[in-house]
PDB file of C-alpha atoms in Angstrom:
ATOM      1  CA  UNK A   1      82.906 -78.152 -36.434  1.00 55.00           C
ATOM      2  CA  UNK A   2      79.767 -80.879 -35.986  1.00 66.00           C
ATOM      3  CA  UNK A   3      79.486 -84.390 -37.059  1.00 69.00           C
ATOM      4  CA  UNK A   4      77.582 -85.157 -40.145  1.00 82.00           C
ATOM      5  CA  UNK A   5      74.246 -85.712 -39.454  1.00 79.00           C
ATOM      6  CA  UNK A   6      74.094 -89.086 -41.651  1.00 81.00           C
ATOM      7  CA  UNK A   7      76.961 -90.109 -39.585  1.00 81.00           C
ATOM      8  CA  UNK A   8      74.889 -89.104 -36.253  1.00 82.00           C
ATOM      9  CA  UNK A   9      71.862 -90.851 -37.413  1.00 87.00           C
ATOM     10  CA  UNK A  10      74.194 -94.311 -38.540  1.00 90.00           C
ATOM     11  CA  UNK A  11      75.610 -94.019 -35.108  1.00 90.00           C
ATOM     12  CA  UNK A  12      72.256 -93.693 -33.300  1.00 91.00           C
ATOM     13  CA  UNK A  13      70.968 -96.589 -35.335  1.00 92.00           C
ATOM     14  CA  UNK A  14      74.140 -99.093 -34.765  1.00 94.00           C
ATOM     15  CA  UNK A  15      74.034 -98.174 -30.925  1.00 94.00           C
ATOM     16  CA  UNK A  16      70.575 -98.908 -30.625  1.00 94.00           C
ATOM     17  CA  UNK A  17      70.755-101.993 -32.488  1.00 94.00           C
ATOM     18  CA  UNK A  18      73.355-103.226 -30.115  1.00 96.00           C
ATOM     19  CA  UNK A  19      71.435-102.556 -27.151  1.00 97.00           C
ATOM     20  CA  UNK A  20      68.396-104.292 -28.681  1.00 96.00           C
ATOM     21  CA  UNK A  21      70.781-107.255 -29.248  1.00 96.00           C
ATOM     22  CA  UNK A  22      72.397-107.474 -25.760  1.00 97.00           C
ATOM     23  CA  UNK A  23      68.723-106.848 -24.460  1.00 97.00           C
ATOM     24  CA  UNK A  24      67.605-109.917 -26.503  1.00 96.00           C
ATOM     25  CA  UNK A  25      70.106-112.190 -25.222  1.00 96.00           C
ATOM     26  CA  UNK A  26      69.974-111.192 -21.832  1.00 96.00           C
ATOM     27  CA  UNK A  27      66.494-111.304 -21.340  1.00 96.00           C
ATOM     28  CA  UNK A  28      66.203-114.694 -23.246  1.00 94.00           C
ATOM     29  CA  UNK A  29      68.773-115.992 -20.817  1.00 94.00           C
ATOM     30  CA  UNK A  30      67.697-114.223 -17.535  1.00 94.00           C
ATOM     31  CA  UNK A  31      64.103-112.735 -17.910  1.00 93.00           C
ATOM     32  CA  UNK A  32      63.245-109.065 -17.127  1.00 93.00           C
ATOM     33  CA  UNK A  33      64.023-109.079 -13.418  1.00 93.00           C
ATOM     34  CA  UNK A  34      67.220-111.230 -13.585  1.00 95.00           C
ATOM     35  CA  UNK A  35      68.661-108.837 -15.917  1.00 96.00           C
ATOM     36  CA  UNK A  36      70.258-105.444 -14.784  1.00 97.00           C
ATOM     37  CA  UNK A  37      70.854-102.264 -16.687  1.00 97.00           C
ATOM     38  CA  UNK A  38      74.746-102.857 -15.840  1.00 97.00           C
ATOM     39  CA  UNK A  39      74.760-106.100 -17.478  1.00 97.00           C
ATOM     40  CA  UNK A  40      73.131-104.770 -20.534  1.00 97.00           C
ATOM     41  CA  UNK A  41      75.573-102.060 -20.679  1.00 97.00           C
ATOM     42  CA  UNK A  42      78.236-104.489 -20.025  1.00 97.00           C
ATOM     43  CA  UNK A  43      77.014-107.007 -23.133  1.00 96.00           C
ATOM     44  CA  UNK A  44      76.637-104.125 -25.319  1.00 96.00           C
ATOM     45  CA  UNK A  45      79.962-102.472 -24.600  1.00 95.00           C
ATOM     46  CA  UNK A  46      78.858 -98.917 -23.519  1.00 94.00           C
ATOM     47  CA  UNK A  47      78.053 -97.166 -20.450  1.00 95.00           C
ATOM     48  CA  UNK A  48      74.687 -97.518 -18.064  1.00 96.00           C
ATOM     49  CA  UNK A  49      74.010 -93.815 -18.875  1.00 96.00           C
ATOM     50  CA  UNK A  50      73.855 -94.601 -22.449  1.00 95.00           C
ATOM     51  CA  UNK A  51      71.518 -97.428 -22.103  1.00 96.00           C
ATOM     52  CA  UNK A  52      69.275 -94.965 -20.178  1.00 97.00           C
ATOM     53  CA  UNK A  53      69.429 -92.288 -23.130  1.00 96.00           C
ATOM     54  CA  UNK A  54      68.143 -94.740 -25.522  1.00 97.00           C
ATOM     55  CA  UNK A  55      65.854 -96.655 -23.245  1.00 97.00           C
ATOM     56  CA  UNK A  56      64.603 -94.948 -19.824  1.00 96.00           C
ATOM     57  CA  UNK A  57      63.891 -98.459 -18.374  1.00 95.00           C
ATOM     58  CA  UNK A  58      64.317-102.210 -18.900  1.00 94.00           C
ATOM     59  CA  UNK A  59      60.581-102.380 -19.901  1.00 93.00           C
ATOM     60  CA  UNK A  60      61.167 -99.881 -22.530  1.00 95.00           C
ATOM     61  CA  UNK A  61      64.222-101.619 -23.998  1.00 96.00           C
ATOM     62  CA  UNK A  62      62.000-105.059 -23.690  1.00 94.00           C
ATOM     63  CA  UNK A  63      59.308-103.253 -25.306  1.00 93.00           C
ATOM     64  CA  UNK A  64      61.456-102.264 -28.228  1.00 95.00           C
ATOM     65  CA  UNK A  65      62.751-105.779 -28.911  1.00 95.00           C
ATOM     66  CA  UNK A  66      59.266-107.214 -29.089  1.00 92.00           C
ATOM     67  CA  UNK A  67      58.233-104.946 -31.516  1.00 92.00           C
ATOM     68  CA  UNK A  68      61.300-105.584 -33.540  1.00 93.00           C
ATOM     69  CA  UNK A  69      60.446-109.349 -33.493  1.00 91.00           C
ATOM     70  CA  UNK A  70      56.794-108.746 -34.204  1.00 88.00           C
ATOM     71  CA  UNK A  71      57.709-106.271 -37.328  1.00 90.00           C
ATOM     72  CA  UNK A  72      60.101-109.234 -38.245  1.00 93.00           C
ATOM     73  CA  UNK A  73      57.419-111.779 -38.388  1.00 90.00           C
ATOM     74  CA  UNK A  74      55.079-109.376 -39.890  1.00 89.00           C
ATOM     75  CA  UNK A  75      57.554-109.183 -42.921  1.00 93.00           C
ATOM     76  CA  UNK A  76      57.761-112.800 -43.345  1.00 93.00           C
ATOM     77  CA  UNK A  77      54.307-113.083 -43.241  1.00 89.00           C
ATOM     78  CA  UNK A  78      53.853-110.057 -46.124  1.00 91.00           C
ATOM     79  CA  UNK A  79      56.569-112.261 -48.098  1.00 94.00           C
ATOM     80  CA  UNK A  80      54.119-114.978 -48.533  1.00 92.00           C
ATOM     81  CA  UNK A  81      50.944-112.877 -48.502  1.00 89.00           C
ATOM     82  CA  UNK A  82      50.376-112.844 -52.371  1.00 92.00           C
ATOM     83  CA  UNK A  83      50.410-116.627 -52.764  1.00 92.00           C
ATOM     84  CA  UNK A  84      46.713-117.578 -53.771  1.00 90.00           C
ATOM     85  CA  UNK A  85      46.671-121.122 -52.836  1.00 91.00           C
ATOM     86  CA  UNK A  86      46.235-121.473 -49.022  1.00 90.00           C
ATOM     87  CA  UNK A  87      48.381-124.652 -48.559  1.00 89.00           C
ATOM     88  CA  UNK A  88      51.175-122.929 -50.675  1.00 92.00           C
ATOM     89  CA  UNK A  89      50.790-119.769 -48.505  1.00 90.00           C
ATOM     90  CA  UNK A  90      50.671-121.476 -45.089  1.00 91.00           C
ATOM     91  CA  UNK A  91      53.724-123.949 -46.235  1.00 93.00           C
ATOM     92  CA  UNK A  92      55.482-120.824 -47.619  1.00 94.00           C
ATOM     93  CA  UNK A  93      55.131-118.627 -44.107  1.00 93.00           C
ATOM     94  CA  UNK A  94      56.127-121.835 -41.934  1.00 94.00           C
ATOM     95  CA  UNK A  95      59.186-122.486 -44.234  1.00 95.00           C
ATOM     96  CA  UNK A  96      60.369-118.783 -44.047  1.00 96.00           C
ATOM     97  CA  UNK A  97      59.540-118.560 -40.741  1.00 95.00           C
ATOM     98  CA  UNK A  98      61.592-121.741 -39.876  1.00 95.00           C
ATOM     99  CA  UNK A  99      64.559-120.446 -41.732  1.00 96.00           C
ATOM    100  CA  UNK A 100      64.300-117.209 -39.755  1.00 96.00           C
ATOM    101  CA  UNK A 101      64.140-119.034 -36.544  1.00 95.00           C
ATOM    102  CA  UNK A 102      67.616-121.041 -37.351  1.00 94.00           C
ATOM    103  CA  UNK A 103      69.325-117.483 -37.847  1.00 94.00           C
ATOM    104  CA  UNK A 104      67.706-115.800 -35.305  1.00 93.00           C
ATOM    105  CA  UNK A 105      67.575-118.326 -32.045  1.00 92.00           C
ATOM    106  CA  UNK A 106      68.014-115.523 -29.486  1.00 92.00           C
ATOM    107  CA  UNK A 107      64.932-113.654 -31.139  1.00 92.00           C
ATOM    108  CA  UNK A 108      62.934-116.565 -30.534  1.00 94.00           C
ATOM    109  CA  UNK A 109      64.207-117.249 -27.181  1.00 94.00           C
ATOM    110  CA  UNK A 110      63.409-113.879 -26.284  1.00 94.00           C
ATOM    111  CA  UNK A 111      59.721-114.615 -28.002  1.00 91.00           C
ATOM    112  CA  UNK A 112      59.355-117.674 -25.740  1.00 92.00           C
ATOM    113  CA  UNK A 113      60.604-115.887 -22.305  1.00 92.00           C
ATOM    114  CA  UNK A 114      57.799-113.103 -22.947  1.00 89.00           C
ATOM    115  CA  UNK A 115      55.168-115.752 -22.878  1.00 87.00           C
ATOM    116  CA  UNK A 116      56.512-117.272 -19.581  1.00 88.00           C
ATOM    117  CA  UNK A 117      58.249-114.587 -17.595  1.00 90.00           C
ATOM    118  CA  UNK A 118      55.606-112.692 -15.537  1.00 90.00           C
ATOM    119  CA  UNK A 119      57.229-109.557 -15.797  1.00 88.00           C
ATOM    120  CA  UNK A 120      57.704-109.617 -19.860  1.00 88.00           C
ATOM    121  CA  UNK A 121      54.181-111.007 -20.052  1.00 88.00           C
ATOM    122  CA  UNK A 122      53.131-107.598 -18.845  1.00 85.00           C
ATOM    123  CA  UNK A 123      55.092-106.097 -21.567  1.00 83.00           C
ATOM    124  CA  UNK A 124      53.973-108.202 -24.268  1.00 83.00           C
ATOM    125  CA  UNK A 125      50.317-107.994 -23.318  1.00 82.00           C
ATOM    126  CA  UNK A 126      50.550-104.189 -23.933  1.00 79.00           C
ATOM    127  CA  UNK A 127      51.516-104.748 -27.433  1.00 77.00           C
ATOM    128  CA  UNK A 128      49.600-107.878 -28.620  1.00 65.00           C
ATOM    129  CA  UNK A 129      46.072-109.239 -27.912  1.00 55.00           C
ATOM    130  CA  UNK A 130      45.740-112.538 -27.694  1.00 48.00           C
ATOM    131  CA  UNK A 131      43.956-113.465 -31.638  1.00 48.00           C
ATOM    132  CA  UNK A 132      41.263-116.156 -31.235  1.00 48.00           C
ATOM    133  CA  UNK A 133      38.078-116.581 -32.891  1.00 50.00           C
ATOM    134  CA  UNK A 134      37.448-115.794 -36.508  1.00 53.00           C
ATOM    135  CA  UNK A 135      40.367-113.187 -36.682  1.00 58.00           C
ATOM    136  CA  UNK A 136      42.922-115.851 -35.761  1.00 63.00           C
ATOM    137  CA  UNK A 137      45.652-115.428 -38.236  1.00 68.00           C
ATOM    138  CA  UNK A 138      45.475-118.840 -39.595  1.00 80.00           C
ATOM    139  CA  UNK A 139      41.510-119.192 -39.741  1.00 84.00           C
ATOM    140  CA  UNK A 140      41.009-117.645 -43.309  1.00 85.00           C
ATOM    141  CA  UNK A 141      43.553-119.825 -44.897  1.00 87.00           C
ATOM    142  CA  UNK A 142      41.752-122.989 -43.229  1.00 89.00           C
ATOM    143  CA  UNK A 143      38.323-121.655 -43.980  1.00 89.00           C
ATOM    144  CA  UNK A 144      39.630-121.415 -47.704  1.00 87.00           C
ATOM    145  CA  UNK A 145      40.637-125.130 -47.276  1.00 87.00           C
ATOM    146  CA  UNK A 146      37.055-125.997 -46.149  1.00 88.00           C
ATOM    147  CA  UNK A 147      37.929-126.833 -42.736  1.00 89.00           C
ATOM    148  CA  UNK A 148      34.733-127.254 -40.540  1.00 91.00           C
ATOM    149  CA  UNK A 149      36.640-125.985 -37.583  1.00 91.00           C
ATOM    150  CA  UNK A 150      39.085-123.264 -39.140  1.00 90.00           C
ATOM    151  CA  UNK A 151      39.962-121.281 -36.038  1.00 89.00           C
ATOM    152  CA  UNK A 152      41.039-124.720 -34.355  1.00 91.00           C
ATOM    153  CA  UNK A 153      43.035-126.080 -37.401  1.00 90.00           C
ATOM    154  CA  UNK A 154      44.908-122.818 -37.457  1.00 89.00           C
ATOM    155  CA  UNK A 155      45.469-123.096 -33.591  1.00 89.00           C
ATOM    156  CA  UNK A 156      46.944-126.608 -34.054  1.00 91.00           C
ATOM    157  CA  UNK A 157      49.095-125.574 -37.417  1.00 91.00           C
ATOM    158  CA  UNK A 158      50.490-122.876 -35.256  1.00 90.00           C
ATOM    159  CA  UNK A 159      51.195-124.763 -32.365  1.00 92.00           C
ATOM    160  CA  UNK A 160      52.818-127.453 -34.112  1.00 94.00           C
ATOM    161  CA  UNK A 161      55.208-124.922 -35.674  1.00 94.00           C
ATOM    162  CA  UNK A 162      55.860-123.396 -32.292  1.00 93.00           C
ATOM    163  CA  UNK A 163      56.633-126.908 -30.864  1.00 94.00           C
ATOM    164  CA  UNK A 164      59.373-127.225 -33.580  1.00 96.00           C
ATOM    165  CA  UNK A 165      60.973-124.097 -33.509  1.00 96.00           C
ATOM    166  CA  UNK A 166      60.848-124.078 -29.602  1.00 95.00           C
ATOM    167  CA  UNK A 167      62.800-127.507 -29.829  1.00 94.00           C
ATOM    168  CA  UNK A 168      65.209-126.278 -31.834  1.00 94.00           C
ATOM    169  CA  UNK A 169      66.001-123.093 -29.541  1.00 93.00           C
ATOM    170  CA  UNK A 170      65.852-125.087 -26.105  1.00 93.00           C
ATOM    171  CA  UNK A 171      67.188-128.424 -27.035  1.00 91.00           C
ATOM    172  CA  UNK A 172      70.715-129.422 -26.380  1.00 91.00           C
ATOM    173  CA  UNK A 173      69.925-131.807 -29.410  1.00 89.00           C
ATOM    174  CA  UNK A 174      70.440-130.345 -33.011  1.00 84.00           C
ATOM    175  CA  UNK A 175      66.938-130.135 -34.491  1.00 89.00           C
ATOM    176  CA  UNK A 176      66.474-130.492 -38.456  1.00 93.00           C
ATOM    177  CA  UNK A 177      64.122-127.541 -38.613  1.00 94.00           C
ATOM    178  CA  UNK A 178      63.635-127.653 -42.444  1.00 94.00           C
ATOM    179  CA  UNK A 179      62.939-131.278 -42.444  1.00 95.00           C
ATOM    180  CA  UNK A 180      60.464-131.142 -39.548  1.00 95.00           C
ATOM    181  CA  UNK A 181      58.557-128.110 -41.222  1.00 94.00           C
ATOM    182  CA  UNK A 182      58.323-130.001 -44.483  1.00 93.00           C
ATOM    183  CA  UNK A 183      57.248-133.011 -42.849  1.00 93.00           C
ATOM    184  CA  UNK A 184      54.566-130.883 -40.862  1.00 92.00           C
ATOM    185  CA  UNK A 185      53.429-129.270 -44.400  1.00 90.00           C
ATOM    186  CA  UNK A 186      53.473-132.848 -45.898  1.00 89.00           C
ATOM    187  CA  UNK A 187      51.165-134.243 -43.252  1.00 87.00           C
ATOM    188  CA  UNK A 188      48.951-131.289 -41.998  1.00 83.00           C
ATOM    189  CA  UNK A 189      48.560-129.488 -45.250  1.00 82.00           C
ATOM    190  CA  UNK A 190      49.165-131.301 -48.263  1.00 75.00           C
ATOM    191  CA  UNK A 191      47.749-134.934 -47.461  1.00 69.00           C
ATOM    192  CA  UNK A 192      44.730-133.214 -45.489  1.00 71.00           C
ATOM    193  CA  UNK A 193      43.729-130.520 -47.486  1.00 64.00           C
ATOM    194  CA  UNK A 194      43.179-129.895 -51.039  1.00 54.00           C
ATOM    195  CA  UNK A 195      42.852-126.617 -51.950  1.00 47.00           C
ATOM    196  CA  UNK A 196      39.573-125.074 -53.639  1.00 45.00           C
TER     197      UNK A 196
END
């Protein structure tokens, strides 16, 4: 008698999640070329063959991890998309993202590694185009606030957030992410911009 299809689907999802988590941790620490499939299997508690069954290459696993991270960020952005006031929307995203990074440091460290590790950068380049110009994610909000250079202001805000999150996941000194995000919101958004 075969296993229940629901049980099989649940088992596949659990195994895939274990492999994503193992790859996320190892790639964040060692990069793509510094991580072996044997190490991924050991970290996930499974066989090397099972890793290959789910992901034919390390690059395929890295791509799945990046897709998962981008989906998480998109979900966070969607959670504040209906906030009409641009200051409140930007502040809301900054806060939910800060909470997410605190709870998912390995995911953010992997994201950073995908920006700096040459092999992971190649994988990341296939998934996302660097958005700049009028389609920068924050340009619309800063334009609504009356910025004379909404693209640059959006990039500055984003870079400030990235700095806070990077310090949190890389520094041996504890970081008050929520406190820094609140200060950034107050200094960069609430004091400088008045919603129209």
